[in-house]
Coordinates of C-alpha atoms in Angstrom, one line a residue:
M1 CA 32.2 -33.1 1.4
E2 CA 33.8 -30.8 3.9
I3 CA 31.9 -27.9 5.4
D4 CA 33.6 -24.6 5.8
N5 CA 33.8 -23.6 9.4
G6 CA 32.6 -20.1 8.7
V7 CA 29.5 -21.3 6.8
L8 CA 28.7 -23.7 9.6
H9 CA 29.1 -21.0 12.2
G10 CA 26.8 -18.8 10.2
M11 CA 24.2 -21.5 10.1
V12 CA 24.4 -21.9 13.8
D13 CA 23.9 -18.2 14.2
I14 CA 20.9 -17.9 12.0
L15 CA 19.2 -20.9 13.5
S16 CA 19.9 -20.0 17.1
D17 CA 17.3 -20.1 19.8
H18 CA 17.2 -16.3 19.9
F19 CA 15.7 -16.1 16.4
D20 CA 12.0 -15.1 16.9
P21 CA 10.0 -15.7 13.7
T22 CA 7.1 -13.6 15.1
A23 CA 9.2 -10.5 15.8
V24 CA 8.6 -7.2 14.1
V25 CA 11.9 -6.0 12.8
A26 CA 12.6 -2.3 13.4
E27 CA 15.1 -0.6 11.0
P28 CA 17.6 1.8 12.7
L29 CA 17.3 5.5 12.0
P30 CA 20.2 7.0 10.1
P31 CA 22.4 9.1 12.4
V32 CA 22.0 12.8 13.0
V33 CA 24.7 14.7 11.2
T34 CA 27.1 16.6 13.5
T35 CA 30.3 18.6 12.9
A36 CA 33.6 17.8 14.6
N37 CA 32.7 20.0 17.6
G38 CA 29.3 18.3 18.1
D39 CA 27.2 21.0 16.5
L40 CA 24.3 19.9 14.3
V41 CA 24.9 20.4 10.6
G42 CA 23.0 23.3 9.2
K43 CA 22.5 24.7 12.7
V44 CA 20.3 27.8 12.7
A45 CA 20.6 31.0 14.8
A46 CA 20.3 30.7 18.6
A47 CA 16.8 32.1 18.5
D48 CA 15.6 29.3 16.3
P49 CA 15.3 25.6 17.4
P50 CA 18.1 23.4 16.1
K51 CA 16.9 21.2 13.3
K52 CA 18.2 17.7 13.2
Q53 CA 19.1 16.5 9.8
R54 CA 19.2 12.8 8.8
E55 CA 22.3 11.9 7.0
I56 CA 21.8 10.3 3.5
V57 CA 24.8 8.1 3.0
L58 CA 24.9 5.1 0.6
G59 CA 25.0 1.9 2.6
R60 CA 25.3 3.5 6.0
N61 CA 22.8 1.4 7.8
V62 CA 21.9 -1.4 5.3
H63 CA 24.6 -4.0 6.0
T64 CA 23.7 -4.1 9.7
T65 CA 20.2 -5.2 8.9
C66 CA 20.5 -7.2 5.7
L67 CA 19.6 -10.8 5.5
A68 CA 22.7 -12.7 4.5
V69 CA 22.7 -15.3 1.7
T70 CA 24.3 -18.5 3.1
E71 CA 25.1 -21.8 1.7
P72 CA 22.8 -24.7 2.5
D73 CA 24.1 -27.3 5.0
V74 CA 25.4 -30.5 3.4
N75 CA 22.6 -32.4 5.2
D76 CA 19.9 -29.8 4.6
E77 CA 17.9 -31.9 2.2
F78 CA 17.3 -34.4 5.0
T79 CA 17.0 -32.0 8.0
G80 CA 15.1 -29.2 6.3
D81 CA 16.7 -26.7 8.6
K82 CA 17.3 -24.1 5.8
D83 CA 13.7 -24.3 4.6
A84 CA 12.5 -23.9 8.1
Y85 CA 14.8 -20.9 8.6
M86 CA 13.7 -19.2 5.4
A87 CA 10.0 -19.8 6.3
S88 CA 10.6 -18.1 9.6
V89 CA 12.3 -15.1 8.0
L90 CA 9.4 -14.7 5.6
A91 CA 6.9 -15.0 8.4
R92 CA 8.7 -12.4 10.4
Y93 CA 9.0 -10.1 7.3
R94 CA 5.3 -10.4 6.6
K95 CA 4.5 -9.4 10.2
T96 CA 6.8 -6.4 9.8
L97 CA 5.1 -5.4 6.6
M98 CA 1.7 -5.6 8.2
E99 CA 2.9 -3.4 11.1
R100 CA 4.5 -0.8 8.9
T101 CA 1.4 -0.6 6.6
K102 CA -0.6 0.5 9.6
Y103 CA 1.5 3.7 9.8
H104 CA 1.8 4.6 6.1
L105 CA 0.7 8.1 5.4
G106 CA 3.5 10.1 3.6
Y107 CA 3.7 8.4 0.2
P108 CA 1.0 8.1 -2.5
Y109 CA 0.4 4.4 -2.5
N110 CA -3.1 2.9 -2.4
L111 CA -2.6 -0.1 -0.1
D112 CA -6.3 -1.2 -0.3
F113 CA -6.2 -4.1 -2.7
D114 CA -6.8 -7.8 -2.9
Y115 CA -5.3 -9.7 -5.8
G116 CA -5.7 -13.2 -4.4
A117 CA -7.4 -14.3 -7.7
L118 CA -4.2 -13.6 -9.6
S119 CA -2.0 -15.8 -7.4
Q120 CA -2.5 -18.6 -9.9
L121 CA -0.4 -16.7 -12.4
Q122 CA 2.7 -16.3 -10.3
H123 CA 4.1 -19.6 -11.6
F124 CA 4.7 -18.1 -15.0
S125 CA 7.5 -15.9 -16.3
I126 CA 5.4 -13.3 -18.1
N127 CA 7.5 -10.9 -20.2
N128 CA 6.1 -8.2 -22.5
L129 CA 9.4 -7.4 -24.2
G130 CA 9.2 -5.2 -27.2
D131 CA 6.4 -3.1 -28.7
P132 CA 3.0 -4.1 -27.1
F133 CA 1.3 -3.8 -30.4
I134 CA 3.7 -6.2 -32.2
E135 CA 3.7 -9.8 -31.0
S136 CA 7.3 -11.1 -30.6
N137 CA 8.6 -14.6 -30.8
Y138 CA 8.3 -14.9 -27.0
G139 CA 4.9 -16.4 -26.4
V140 CA 4.5 -16.1 -22.6
H141 CA 3.2 -12.5 -22.5
S142 CA 0.2 -10.5 -21.5
R143 CA -0.1 -8.1 -24.4
Q144 CA -3.8 -8.7 -24.7
F145 CA -4.2 -7.3 -21.2
E146 CA -1.7 -4.5 -21.8
V147 CA -3.4 -3.2 -24.9
G148 CA -6.8 -3.4 -23.1
V149 CA -5.5 -1.2 -20.3
L150 CA -3.9 1.2 -22.8
D151 CA -7.2 1.5 -24.6
W152 CA -8.9 2.4 -21.3
F153 CA -6.5 5.2 -20.6
A154 CA -6.7 6.4 -24.2
R155 CA -10.5 6.8 -23.8
L156 CA -9.9 8.6 -20.5
W157 CA -7.5 11.1 -22.2
E158 CA -9.5 11.4 -25.4
I159 CA -7.4 10.0 -28.1
E160 CA -8.5 7.5 -30.8
K161 CA -7.1 3.9 -30.9
N162 CA -5.5 4.5 -34.3
E163 CA -3.8 7.7 -33.1
Y164 CA -2.0 6.7 -29.9
W165 CA 0.9 4.5 -28.9
G166 CA 1.8 3.5 -25.4
Y167 CA 3.0 0.8 -23.0
I168 CA 2.9 -0.3 -19.4
T169 CA 6.1 1.0 -17.8
N170 CA 8.0 -0.3 -14.8
C171 CA 7.3 2.9 -12.8
G172 CA 6.3 6.5 -13.1
T173 CA 9.9 7.6 -13.7
E174 CA 10.1 5.4 -16.8
G175 CA 7.0 7.1 -18.1
N176 CA 8.7 10.5 -17.6
L177 CA 11.9 9.4 -19.2
H178 CA 10.0 8.1 -22.2
G179 CA 7.9 11.2 -22.6
I180 CA 10.9 13.5 -22.4
L181 CA 12.8 11.3 -24.8
V182 CA 9.9 11.4 -27.4
G183 CA 9.9 15.2 -27.0
R184 CA 13.7 15.3 -27.5
E185 CA 13.5 13.1 -30.6
V186 CA 10.6 15.2 -32.1
L187 CA 12.5 18.4 -31.3
P188 CA 16.2 17.6 -31.2
D189 CA 17.3 21.1 -30.5
G190 CA 14.5 21.9 -28.0
I191 CA 15.0 23.3 -24.5
L192 CA 13.3 21.5 -21.6
Y193 CA 11.3 23.7 -19.3
A194 CA 10.1 22.4 -15.9
S195 CA 9.0 24.0 -12.7
R196 CA 11.1 23.9 -9.6
D197 CA 8.6 21.7 -7.9
T198 CA 8.8 19.1 -10.7
H199 CA 9.7 15.5 -9.8
Y200 CA 13.4 14.7 -9.8
S201 CA 13.0 12.2 -12.7
I202 CA 12.4 15.1 -15.2
F203 CA 15.8 16.6 -14.3
K204 CA 17.3 13.2 -14.4
A205 CA 16.0 12.9 -18.0
A206 CA 17.7 16.2 -18.8
R207 CA 21.0 14.9 -17.5
M208 CA 20.7 11.5 -19.2
Y209 CA 19.8 13.0 -22.6
R210 CA 22.2 16.0 -22.3
M211 CA 19.4 18.5 -22.8
D212 CA 19.4 22.2 -22.0
C213 CA 17.0 22.5 -19.0
V214 CA 15.4 25.7 -17.7
K215 CA 13.9 25.7 -14.2
V216 CA 10.8 27.8 -14.0
D217 CA 9.6 29.5 -10.7
T218 CA 6.5 28.3 -9.0
L219 CA 3.6 30.0 -7.2
M220 CA 3.1 29.5 -3.4
S221 CA 0.8 26.6 -4.3
G222 CA 3.6 24.8 -6.1
E223 CA 2.0 25.5 -9.5
I224 CA 4.2 26.7 -12.4
D225 CA 4.5 30.5 -12.5
C226 CA 3.5 31.3 -16.1
A227 CA 4.8 34.8 -15.9
D228 CA 8.3 33.5 -15.3
F229 CA 7.6 30.8 -17.9
R230 CA 6.8 33.6 -20.4
A231 CA 10.0 35.5 -19.6
K232 CA 12.2 32.4 -20.0
L233 CA 10.5 31.4 -23.2
L234 CA 11.1 34.9 -24.7
E235 CA 14.8 34.5 -23.7
N236 CA 15.0 31.4 -25.9
K237 CA 12.6 32.2 -28.8
D238 CA 15.0 30.7 -31.3
K239 CA 14.8 27.2 -29.8
P240 CA 11.8 24.9 -29.7
A241 CA 10.3 24.2 -26.3
I242 CA 9.8 20.8 -24.5
I243 CA 7.6 21.4 -21.4
N244 CA 6.9 19.2 -18.5
V245 CA 3.4 20.0 -17.0
N246 CA 2.7 18.6 -13.5
I247 CA -0.7 17.0 -12.9
G248 CA 0.0 17.0 -9.1
T249 CA 3.5 18.0 -7.9
T250 CA 5.4 15.7 -5.6
V251 CA 5.4 17.7 -2.4
K252 CA 2.4 20.0 -2.5
G253 CA 0.1 18.2 -5.0
A254 CA -0.2 21.3 -7.2
V255 CA -1.7 21.0 -10.6
D256 CA -0.1 23.2 -13.4
D257 CA -2.6 25.1 -15.5
L258 CA -2.2 23.2 -18.8
D259 CA -4.5 25.7 -20.7
L260 CA -2.5 28.7 -19.4
V261 CA 0.8 26.9 -20.4
I262 CA -0.5 26.4 -23.9
K263 CA -1.8 30.0 -24.1
T264 CA 1.6 31.3 -22.9
L265 CA 3.4 29.3 -25.6
E266 CA 1.1 30.5 -28.3
E267 CA 1.4 34.2 -27.2
C268 CA 5.2 33.9 -27.2
G269 CA 5.1 32.9 -30.9
F270 CA 5.5 29.1 -30.5
N271 CA 3.4 27.3 -33.1
H272 CA 2.2 23.8 -32.3
D273 CA 5.1 22.2 -34.3
R274 CA 7.6 24.1 -32.2
F275 CA 6.6 22.8 -28.7
Y276 CA 6.1 19.4 -27.1
I277 CA 4.2 19.0 -23.8
H278 CA 4.6 16.0 -21.5
C279 CA 2.1 15.7 -18.7
D280 CA 3.4 14.0 -15.6
G281 CA 0.3 12.7 -13.9
A282 CA 2.0 10.2 -11.6
L283 CA -0.8 10.4 -9.0
F284 CA -3.4 12.9 -9.9
G285 CA -3.4 12.2 -13.6
L286 CA -5.8 9.4 -12.8
M287 CA -7.7 11.3 -10.1
M288 CA -8.4 14.6 -11.9
P289 CA -10.7 13.2 -14.6
F290 CA -13.1 12.3 -11.8
V291 CA -13.1 15.7 -10.1
K292 CA -16.0 18.0 -11.0
L293 CA -15.1 21.2 -12.8
A294 CA -11.4 20.2 -12.9
P295 CA -9.5 21.2 -16.0
K296 CA -9.1 18.4 -18.5
V297 CA -5.9 16.6 -19.6
S298 CA -6.8 15.6 -23.1
F299 CA -5.1 14.8 -26.4
K300 CA -7.7 17.1 -28.0
K301 CA -5.3 19.8 -26.7
P302 CA -1.8 20.1 -28.3
I303 CA 0.0 17.8 -25.8
G304 CA 2.5 15.1 -26.8
S305 CA 2.3 12.5 -24.0
V306 CA 0.8 11.7 -20.6
S307 CA 2.1 9.3 -17.9
V308 CA 0.7 8.0 -14.7
S309 CA 1.8 5.5 -12.0
G310 CA -0.1 2.2 -11.6
H311 CA 1.0 1.5 -8.1
K312 CA -0.3 4.8 -6.7
F313 CA -4.0 5.5 -7.0
V314 CA -4.8 2.3 -8.8
G315 CA -3.1 0.2 -6.1
C316 CA -0.8 -2.3 -7.8
P317 CA 1.4 -4.3 -5.5
M318 CA 4.4 -3.7 -7.7
P319 CA 5.7 -0.5 -9.2
C320 CA 4.4 0.2 -12.7
G321 CA 2.9 2.9 -14.9
V322 CA 1.2 3.9 -18.1
Q323 CA 2.7 6.0 -20.8
I324 CA 0.6 7.3 -23.8
T325 CA 1.9 9.3 -26.7
R326 CA 0.8 10.1 -30.2
L327 CA 1.5 7.4 -32.8
E328 CA 2.9 9.9 -35.2
H329 CA 5.7 10.7 -32.7
I330 CA 6.8 7.1 -31.9
N331 CA 8.5 6.5 -35.3
A332 CA 11.1 9.1 -34.3
L333 CA 12.7 6.8 -31.8
S334 CA 11.7 3.2 -32.7
N335 CA 13.9 0.6 -34.4
N336 CA 13.1 -2.9 -35.6
V337 CA 14.9 -5.8 -33.7
E338 CA 15.1 -9.1 -35.5
Y339 CA 16.1 -10.9 -32.4
L340 CA 12.8 -10.1 -30.8
A341 CA 10.7 -10.1 -34.0
S342 CA 9.4 -6.8 -32.7
R343 CA 10.1 -3.1 -32.5
D344 CA 12.3 -1.3 -29.9
A345 CA 10.3 1.8 -28.8
T346 CA 10.3 1.4 -25.0
I347 CA 12.9 2.5 -22.4
M348 CA 13.3 -1.0 -20.9
G349 CA 13.6 -4.2 -23.0
S350 CA 12.1 -6.8 -20.7
R351 CA 8.9 -5.6 -19.1
N352 CA 6.9 -7.0 -16.2
G353 CA 4.1 -9.0 -17.9
H354 CA 2.2 -9.4 -14.6
A355 CA 1.7 -5.6 -14.1
P356 CA -0.8 -5.2 -17.0
I357 CA -2.9 -8.1 -15.6
F358 CA -3.1 -6.5 -12.2
L359 CA -4.1 -3.1 -13.8
W360 CA -6.6 -4.8 -16.1
Y361 CA -8.1 -6.7 -13.1
T362 CA -8.6 -3.5 -11.0
L363 CA -9.9 -1.4 -13.9
N364 CA -12.5 -4.0 -14.6
R365 CA -13.5 -4.4 -10.9
K366 CA -13.8 -0.7 -10.2
G367 CA -14.6 1.0 -13.5
Y368 CA -15.0 4.8 -13.9
K369 CA -17.7 4.9 -11.3
G370 CA -15.6 3.1 -8.7
F371 CA -12.7 5.4 -9.3
Q372 CA -15.0 8.4 -9.0
K373 CA -16.2 7.3 -5.6
E374 CA -12.6 6.7 -4.4
V375 CA -11.5 10.2 -5.6
Q376 CA -14.4 11.9 -3.8
K377 CA -13.5 9.9 -0.6
C378 CA -9.9 11.0 -0.8
L379 CA -10.7 14.7 -1.4
R380 CA -13.3 14.6 1.4
N381 CA -10.9 13.0 3.9
A382 CA -8.1 15.4 2.9
H383 CA -10.3 18.4 3.8
Y384 CA -11.1 16.7 7.1
L385 CA -7.4 16.3 7.9
K386 CA -6.6 19.8 6.9
D387 CA -9.4 21.2 9.1
R388 CA -8.4 19.0 12.0
L389 CA -4.8 20.2 11.8
R390 CA -5.9 23.8 11.7
D391 CA -8.3 23.4 14.6
A392 CA -5.4 21.9 16.6
G393 CA -3.3 25.0 15.9
I394 CA -1.0 23.4 13.3
S395 CA -0.1 25.1 10.1
A396 CA -1.5 23.3 7.1
M397 CA -2.3 23.8 3.4
L398 CA -4.4 21.8 0.9
N399 CA -4.5 22.7 -2.8
E400 CA -7.9 22.9 -4.5
L401 CA -7.3 19.9 -6.8
S402 CA -5.3 17.7 -4.4
S403 CA -5.5 15.1 -1.7
T404 CA -2.0 16.1 -0.4
V405 CA -2.1 17.9 2.9
V406 CA 1.0 19.9 3.7
F407 CA 1.8 20.8 7.3
E408 CA 4.6 21.8 9.6
R409 CA 7.4 19.2 9.8
P410 CA 7.3 17.2 13.1
Q411 CA 10.3 18.0 15.3
D412 CA 10.9 14.3 16.2
E413 CA 12.5 12.2 13.4
E414 CA 11.3 9.1 15.2
F415 CA 7.7 10.3 14.7
V416 CA 8.5 11.1 11.0
R417 CA 9.9 7.6 10.6
R418 CA 7.0 5.9 12.4
W419 CA 4.4 7.5 10.1
Q420 CA 6.6 7.4 7.1
L421 CA 6.1 11.0 6.3
A422 CA 7.7 12.7 3.3
C423 CA 9.5 15.9 4.4
Q424 CA 11.2 18.8 2.6
G425 CA 12.7 21.6 4.7
N426 CA 10.2 22.8 7.3
I427 CA 7.2 21.0 5.8
A428 CA 5.9 17.4 5.7
H429 CA 2.9 16.0 3.9
V430 CA 0.2 13.3 4.2
V431 CA -1.1 11.9 0.9
V432 CA -4.7 10.8 1.5
M433 CA -5.3 7.7 -0.5
P434 CA -8.3 5.3 -0.7
S435 CA -6.6 3.1 1.9
V436 CA -6.5 6.0 4.4
N437 CA -9.7 6.3 6.4
I438 CA -10.9 8.7 9.1
D439 CA -10.0 6.4 11.9
K440 CA -6.4 6.3 10.7
L441 CA -6.3 10.1 10.3
D442 CA -7.7 10.5 13.8
Y443 CA -5.1 8.1 15.3
F444 CA -2.3 10.1 13.5
L445 CA -3.8 13.5 14.6
N446 CA -4.2 12.5 18.2
E447 CA -0.6 11.2 18.4
L448 CA 0.7 14.3 16.7
V449 CA -1.1 16.6 19.1
E450 CA 0.1 14.6 22.0
K451 CA 3.7 14.7 20.8
R452 CA 3.6 18.4 20.1
S453 CA 2.5 19.0 23.7
T454 CA 5.9 17.5 24.8
W455 CA 8.0 19.1 22.0
Y456 CA 6.8 22.6 22.8
K457 CA 5.7 22.4 26.4
D458 CA 8.3 24.7 28.0
G459 CA 8.1 27.4 25.4
K460 CA 11.8 27.3 24.7
V461 CA 11.2 25.7 21.3
Q462 CA 8.4 27.1 19.1
P463 CA 6.6 25.4 16.1
P464 CA 8.3 26.3 12.8
C465 CA 7.0 29.2 10.7
I466 CA 6.2 27.7 7.3
A467 CA 4.7 30.9 5.7
A468 CA 7.5 30.8 3.1
D469 CA 6.2 27.4 2.0
V470 CA 2.4 27.6 2.4
G471 CA 1.7 31.3 2.6
T472 CA 0.8 33.5 5.6
E473 CA -2.9 32.6 5.3
N474 CA -2.0 28.9 6.0
C475 CA 0.6 29.5 8.7
V476 CA -0.5 29.6 12.4
C477 CA 2.9 30.1 14.0
G478 CA 3.3 32.7 16.8
K479 CA 3.9 35.4 14.2
H480 CA 1.0 34.6 11.9
K481 CA -1.8 33.5 14.2

């Protein structure tokens, strides 16, 4: 068998003496966008500091850092070079993950978990295809775990076992896609209403399902503005309403007032059979039930569905979620599939059978009391972060029912990248999760304060005013001190 010279050359490259299996691999930053004359894109007036914008271009920096798939050497089964190379790549990747996890603050993932006891199940292809309540011909599944998890959430959201239907989704977006789809099937000519701070997946659903979608204004907190909601409902009184209610918005962590939304619908003449409410509780849908005096998300109220993410507050190592709706609604979109000996009522066909086991394991280990302790810890630490930021002269906001701390966007994109901060316009946020302790927050704060002393030391550049995003009472820029 002849060996292609290009393949051989590639093998020499990847197995060269310069390959360090212990190295931490740093990903390059996307370039700053400039115009033909060198000006920054979106450059503001001379009195304001220029804002660097990171370019979002498909594939711009991926191919330079990807790990190529190469053909095994003809003698590899004897030399073991390829296995040694792959082991080195994985070792280096693991070290990179450990390093990046130290600086993870901007996205709502609980990284505090240990699923070593479940490693024994990784040798099986577990697939929960089809309806979780109907056993299909495929026998390697985890439906018994899945339904146990669904029952736990049904109790949390106050709906009887014989009145709900649900499934473990592949992510929070899938839960939203399913919830809006159920609403569309129940009310085919309905108009979708969602606040401007709603997660992008809701607007994606509107595009996918070709639904009329009305964006509703928000209050400064990020909560839906029910006065604007009322006005827009009255403009479309002849059409049923499908409403997305946020149980924690993506950027500000705002919780829409579910009771006020329902009251507004009723006062505008919408009977319960003329509206459908989907509650997007991606992060805070699992936290809010454990917050004292917080309003309830409950199927005892006229809501149609609730979804949460499993990889956020729960802390699953793979993306997943939970979607619960009323059993009476599911017949509107389900079909029997003889090939599966099951019913097609989910968005995806094949579904990760490992995810329900991870969720079941964590729910059993922590229980309601364990989650309550973690919620209290997150809220306490979020208040600590907000207070420390304000004490340091940094504009910051924290909504009452949230662990998402919003503050001025750091000037340096390298700093943003290092701490993996989520940014929008002039603001950034830290989502305080169970894996984020005081030591980590202090480390972040000390580094931020030190960096700011260099960014703004000569007075030529001033910290941004974020009053338009967080309100004047939360902004401590030169104008609002």
